[in-house]
Tab-separated table of C-alpha atoms in Angstrom:
chain	number	residue	atom	x	y	z
A	1	ASP	CA	9.128	3.216	14.883
A	2	GLN	CA	8.028	0.408	12.594
A	3	GLN	CA	4.496	-0.466	13.649
A	4	VAL	CA	4.110	-3.323	11.170
A	5	LYS	CA	6.946	-5.774	10.680
A	6	GLN	CA	7.566	-8.624	8.320
A	7	ASN	CA	10.691	-10.261	9.648
A	8	SER	CA	11.266	-12.638	6.754
A	9	PRO	CA	12.564	-10.819	3.668
A	10	SER	CA	12.077	-13.906	1.528
A	11	LEU	CA	10.426	-17.314	1.449
A	12	SER	CA	10.942	-20.173	-0.983
A	13	VAL	CA	8.324	-22.918	-1.352
A	14	GLN	CA	7.715	-25.891	-3.618
A	15	GLU	CA	4.652	-25.851	-5.841
A	16	GLY	CA	1.696	-27.554	-4.180
A	17	ARG	CA	2.988	-26.985	-0.651
A	18	ILE	CA	1.790	-24.429	1.868
A	19	SER	CA	3.244	-20.922	2.018
A	20	ILE	CA	3.049	-19.146	5.369
A	21	LEU	CA	3.859	-15.464	5.532
A	22	ASN	CA	4.055	-13.762	8.899
A	23	CYS	CA	3.501	-10.259	10.171
A	24	ASP	CA	3.738	-8.610	13.592
A	25	TYR	CA	2.336	-5.267	14.683
A	26	THR	CA	2.654	-3.033	17.707
A	27	ASN	CA	-0.256	-0.566	17.480
A	28	SER	CA	-3.309	-1.820	19.381
A	29	MET	CA	-5.482	0.731	17.569
A	30	PHE	CA	-5.342	-1.134	14.261
A	31	ASP	CA	-8.805	-2.334	13.236
A	32	TYR	CA	-8.183	-3.884	9.848
A	33	PHE	CA	-5.328	-5.984	8.598
A	34	LEU	CA	-4.699	-6.594	4.938
A	35	TRP	CA	-2.404	-8.442	2.604
A	36	TYR	CA	-1.342	-6.993	-0.697
A	37	LYS	CA	0.542	-8.732	-3.491
A	38	LYS	CA	2.929	-6.888	-5.780
A	39	TYR	CA	4.447	-8.015	-9.057
A	40	PRO	CA	7.429	-6.127	-10.547
A	41	ALA	CA	6.475	-2.949	-12.405
A	42	GLU	CA	2.916	-3.103	-11.057
A	43	GLY	CA	1.177	-1.490	-8.130
A	44	PRO	CA	0.175	-3.540	-5.083
A	45	THR	CA	-3.034	-5.539	-5.447
A	46	PHE	CA	-5.392	-6.200	-2.570
A	47	LEU	CA	-5.487	-9.880	-1.689
A	48	ILE	CA	-7.400	-10.473	1.523
A	49	SER	CA	-8.239	-8.678	4.759
A	50	ILE	CA	-9.444	-9.381	8.252
A	51	SER	CA	-11.213	-7.262	10.809
A	52	SER	CA	-9.866	-7.156	14.335
A	53	ILE	CA	-13.087	-8.764	15.605
A	54	LYS	CA	-12.314	-11.965	13.725
A	55	ASP	CA	-9.498	-14.457	13.988
A	56	LYS	CA	-9.733	-16.082	10.570
A	57	ASN	CA	-10.816	-15.177	7.073
A	58	GLU	CA	-10.707	-17.420	4.022
A	59	ASP	CA	-10.857	-16.688	0.322
A	60	GLY	CA	-10.154	-19.660	-1.885
A	61	ARG	CA	-6.543	-20.718	-1.474
A	62	PHE	CA	-5.802	-17.782	0.825
A	63	THR	CA	-6.464	-17.707	4.559
A	64	VAL	CA	-5.468	-14.990	6.988
A	65	PHE	CA	-5.193	-15.688	10.713
A	66	LEU	CA	-5.151	-12.998	13.365
A	67	ASN	CA	-3.867	-13.462	16.914
A	68	LYS	CA	-4.640	-10.202	18.695
A	69	SER	CA	-3.086	-11.170	21.989
A	70	ALA	CA	0.220	-11.850	20.231
A	71	LYS	CA	-0.263	-8.956	17.794
A	72	HIS	CA	0.493	-11.367	14.996
A	73	LEU	CA	-1.110	-12.274	11.718
A	74	SER	CA	-0.243	-14.758	9.045
A	75	LEU	CA	-1.225	-15.502	5.481
A	76	HIS	CA	-1.518	-19.118	4.381
A	77	ILE	CA	-1.534	-20.029	0.714
A	78	VAL	CA	-2.600	-23.598	-0.015
A	79	PRO	CA	-1.654	-25.003	-2.440
A	80	SER	CA	1.067	-22.643	-3.594
A	81	GLN	CA	1.398	-22.047	-7.318
A	82	PRO	CA	4.262	-20.550	-9.369
A	83	GLY	CA	1.993	-17.613	-10.245
A	84	ASP	CA	1.910	-16.729	-6.548
A	85	SER	CA	5.555	-15.677	-6.760
A	86	ALA	CA	5.516	-11.984	-5.837
A	87	VAL	CA	6.217	-9.581	-2.996
A	88	TYR	CA	3.616	-9.801	-0.242
A	89	PHE	CA	2.944	-6.805	1.967
A	90	CYS	CA	1.161	-6.896	5.260
A	91	ALA	CA	-0.729	-3.679	6.045
A	92	ALA	CA	-2.866	-2.310	8.859
A	93	SER	CA	-5.449	0.405	9.190
A	94	VAL	CA	-7.123	2.280	12.005
A	95	GLY	CA	-10.818	2.334	11.174
A	96	ASP	CA	-11.936	5.282	13.223
A	97	ALA	CA	-15.343	6.870	12.891
A	98	GLY	CA	-13.823	10.317	12.732
A	99	GLY	CA	-12.376	9.596	9.322
A	100	THR	CA	-8.901	10.767	10.228
A	101	SER	CA	-7.312	7.575	8.976
A	102	TYR	CA	-9.007	7.118	5.629
A	103	GLY	CA	-6.630	5.963	2.937
A	104	LYS	CA	-3.808	5.541	5.423
A	105	LEU	CA	-2.292	2.099	5.593
A	106	THR	CA	0.817	1.214	7.555
A	107	PHE	CA	2.802	-1.320	5.558
A	108	GLY	CA	5.390	-3.892	6.474
A	109	GLN	CA	8.608	-4.136	4.484
A	110	GLY	CA	7.358	-7.029	2.383
A	111	THR	CA	8.281	-10.691	1.913
A	112	ILE	CA	9.434	-12.017	-1.456
A	113	LEU	CA	7.687	-15.326	-2.081
A	114	THR	CA	9.149	-17.674	-4.672
A	115	VAL	CA	7.188	-20.787	-5.593
A	116	HIS	CA	9.272	-23.329	-7.469
A	117	PRO	CA	7.644	-25.675	-10.006
B	1	LYS	CA	-13.620	-0.861	-15.767
B	2	ALA	CA	-10.404	1.116	-16.101
B	3	GLY	CA	-7.988	0.988	-13.191
B	4	VAL	CA	-6.028	3.731	-11.519
B	5	THR	CA	-3.913	5.619	-14.045
B	6	GLN	CA	-0.736	7.446	-13.121
B	7	THR	CA	1.332	9.729	-15.324
B	8	PRO	CA	4.126	10.002	-16.092
B	9	ARG	CA	5.404	6.486	-15.461
B	10	TYR	CA	9.055	7.507	-15.381
B	11	LEU	CA	10.799	10.811	-14.978
B	12	ILE	CA	14.243	12.168	-14.198
B	13	LYS	CA	14.806	15.475	-12.450
B	14	THR	CA	17.764	17.268	-10.899
B	15	ARG	CA	18.127	18.523	-7.358
B	16	GLY	CA	16.270	21.745	-6.680
B	17	GLN	CA	13.673	21.227	-9.399
B	18	GLN	CA	10.033	20.513	-8.743
B	19	VAL	CA	7.800	17.753	-10.085
B	20	THR	CA	4.075	17.193	-10.525
B	21	LEU	CA	2.582	13.708	-10.716
B	22	SER	CA	-0.946	12.946	-11.815
B	23	CYS	CA	-3.433	10.276	-10.811
B	24	SER	CA	-6.830	9.377	-12.275
B	25	PRO	CA	-8.824	7.153	-9.900
B	26	ILE	CA	-11.243	4.394	-10.786
B	27	SER	CA	-14.540	5.828	-11.967
B	28	GLY	CA	-16.816	6.417	-8.978
B	29	HIS	CA	-13.979	6.464	-6.461
B	30	ARG	CA	-13.802	9.719	-4.549
B	31	SER	CA	-10.812	9.025	-2.324
B	32	VAL	CA	-7.245	9.247	-3.596
B	33	SER	CA	-4.211	8.396	-1.476
B	34	TRP	CA	-0.542	8.812	-2.274
B	35	TYR	CA	2.323	6.632	-1.107
B	36	GLN	CA	6.088	6.755	-1.484
B	37	GLN	CA	7.942	3.481	-1.910
B	38	THR	CA	11.692	3.300	-1.351
B	39	PRO	CA	13.925	0.262	-0.772
B	40	GLY	CA	14.893	1.462	2.699
B	41	GLN	CA	11.568	2.738	4.033
B	42	GLY	CA	9.049	0.593	2.215
B	43	LEU	CA	5.618	2.035	1.450
B	44	GLN	CA	4.899	5.224	3.350
B	45	PHE	CA	1.670	7.200	3.382
B	46	LEU	CA	1.854	10.762	2.084
B	47	PHE	CA	-1.726	12.072	2.127
B	48	GLU	CA	-5.325	11.318	1.234
B	49	TYR	CA	-7.912	13.448	-0.523
B	50	PHE	CA	-11.672	13.105	-0.555
B	51	SER	CA	-14.062	15.462	-2.305
B	52	GLU	CA	-11.252	17.937	-3.016
B	53	THR	CA	-10.233	18.125	0.649
B	54	GLN	CA	-7.137	16.723	2.282
B	55	ARG	CA	-8.551	14.414	4.883
B	56	ASN	CA	-5.407	12.766	6.158
B	57	LYS	CA	-1.684	13.466	6.069
B	58	GLY	CA	1.471	11.480	6.735
B	59	ASN	CA	4.786	12.608	8.178
B	60	PHE	CA	6.411	14.226	5.191
B	61	PRO	CA	7.850	17.757	4.920
B	62	GLY	CA	5.875	20.609	3.440
B	63	ARG	CA	7.739	20.214	0.132
B	64	PHE	CA	5.262	17.434	-0.573
B	65	SER	CA	1.811	18.704	-1.426
B	66	GLY	CA	-1.227	17.582	-3.308
B	67	ARG	CA	-4.653	18.519	-4.494
B	68	GLN	CA	-7.778	16.938	-5.843
B	69	PHE	CA	-10.068	18.216	-8.532
B	70	SER	CA	-13.846	18.063	-8.779
B	71	ASN	CA	-13.614	15.000	-11.055
B	72	SER	CA	-11.599	13.216	-8.297
B	73	ARG	CA	-8.365	13.317	-10.276
B	74	SER	CA	-5.421	14.179	-8.079
B	75	GLU	CA	-1.971	15.639	-8.423
B	76	MET	CA	0.945	15.638	-6.077
B	77	ASN	CA	3.815	18.081	-6.188
B	78	VAL	CA	7.292	17.876	-4.758
B	79	SER	CA	9.248	21.117	-4.671
B	80	THR	CA	12.984	21.660	-4.232
B	81	LEU	CA	13.785	18.052	-5.030
B	82	GLU	CA	16.408	16.216	-3.005
B	83	LEU	CA	18.304	13.048	-3.903
B	84	GLY	CA	16.335	11.203	-1.224
B	85	ASP	CA	13.088	11.915	-3.051
B	86	SER	CA	14.011	9.304	-5.642
B	87	ALA	CA	11.282	6.721	-5.252
B	88	LEU	CA	8.254	5.048	-6.722
B	89	TYR	CA	5.196	7.211	-6.047
B	90	LEU	CA	1.996	5.217	-5.886
B	91	CYS	CA	-1.520	6.514	-6.080
B	92	ALA	CA	-4.453	4.510	-4.754
B	93	SER	CA	-8.170	5.080	-4.943
B	94	SER	CA	-11.182	3.868	-3.031
B	95	ILE	CA	-14.840	4.721	-2.712
B	96	GLY	CA	-13.905	6.571	0.450
B	97	ALA	CA	-17.076	6.048	2.441
B	98	VAL	CA	-15.912	3.163	4.605
B	99	ASN	CA	-12.412	2.816	5.962
B	100	THR	CA	-11.674	-0.872	5.420
B	101	GLY	CA	-8.224	-0.296	4.039
B	102	GLU	CA	-8.953	-1.849	0.644
B	103	LEU	CA	-7.223	0.380	-1.855
B	104	PHE	CA	-6.755	0.070	-5.588
B	105	PHE	CA	-3.250	1.069	-6.623
B	106	GLY	CA	-1.903	2.397	-9.876
B	107	GLU	CA	1.372	1.217	-11.376
B	108	GLY	CA	3.250	4.184	-9.969
B	109	SER	CA	5.458	7.003	-11.182
B	110	ARG	CA	9.158	6.308	-10.777
B	111	LEU	CA	11.052	9.489	-9.980
B	112	THR	CA	14.829	9.673	-10.190
B	113	VAL	CA	16.533	12.760	-8.791
B	114	LEU	CA	20.093	13.385	-9.995
């Protein structure tokens, strides 16, 4: 049962254009949604997150949108740069007060983003 | 400040052996989580430790175990290795007080089981 899904294994974009990465989830208990970026031979790096009480969060060139009714989130990168080429993972967390979910993220399968100069 | 350090970076074992992987979290971080990354299953949560106690556990068999020391360093152990245990094992640390999901990952230990 894959609770977080990234249906596009890869995405190719021209430098300067917008990159849109999509993610769907099934578990209504998720409270936080995050995007991680991973370069080869490195661990994932936190990029941006959004709480379930919001529908948009911006950080520089990166914006994450959350549509709770559709159980869908997306990451927009504007403008895209060649250095953004990496694997992007969508992840979700249940932020319960009981602490039973600390450190536990449910990840999607990842989308390989390639930004061409 | 120094990031999350994992050792060894690469190792090769044979079926039936056991392996111990080590993780040193970012200074001041008290929570350490472990993940397994495979091409077929993606990143899957193994367990999380906070103040030397396992606070959370994923759906892995009992062959996978871990512990945390008083200095927050953590080890994970896999006994009776199987071919399917070949994977990248990632350690991540966080302050551990608030569950926002923001984790700091190490570069991983790549295990190959022959």
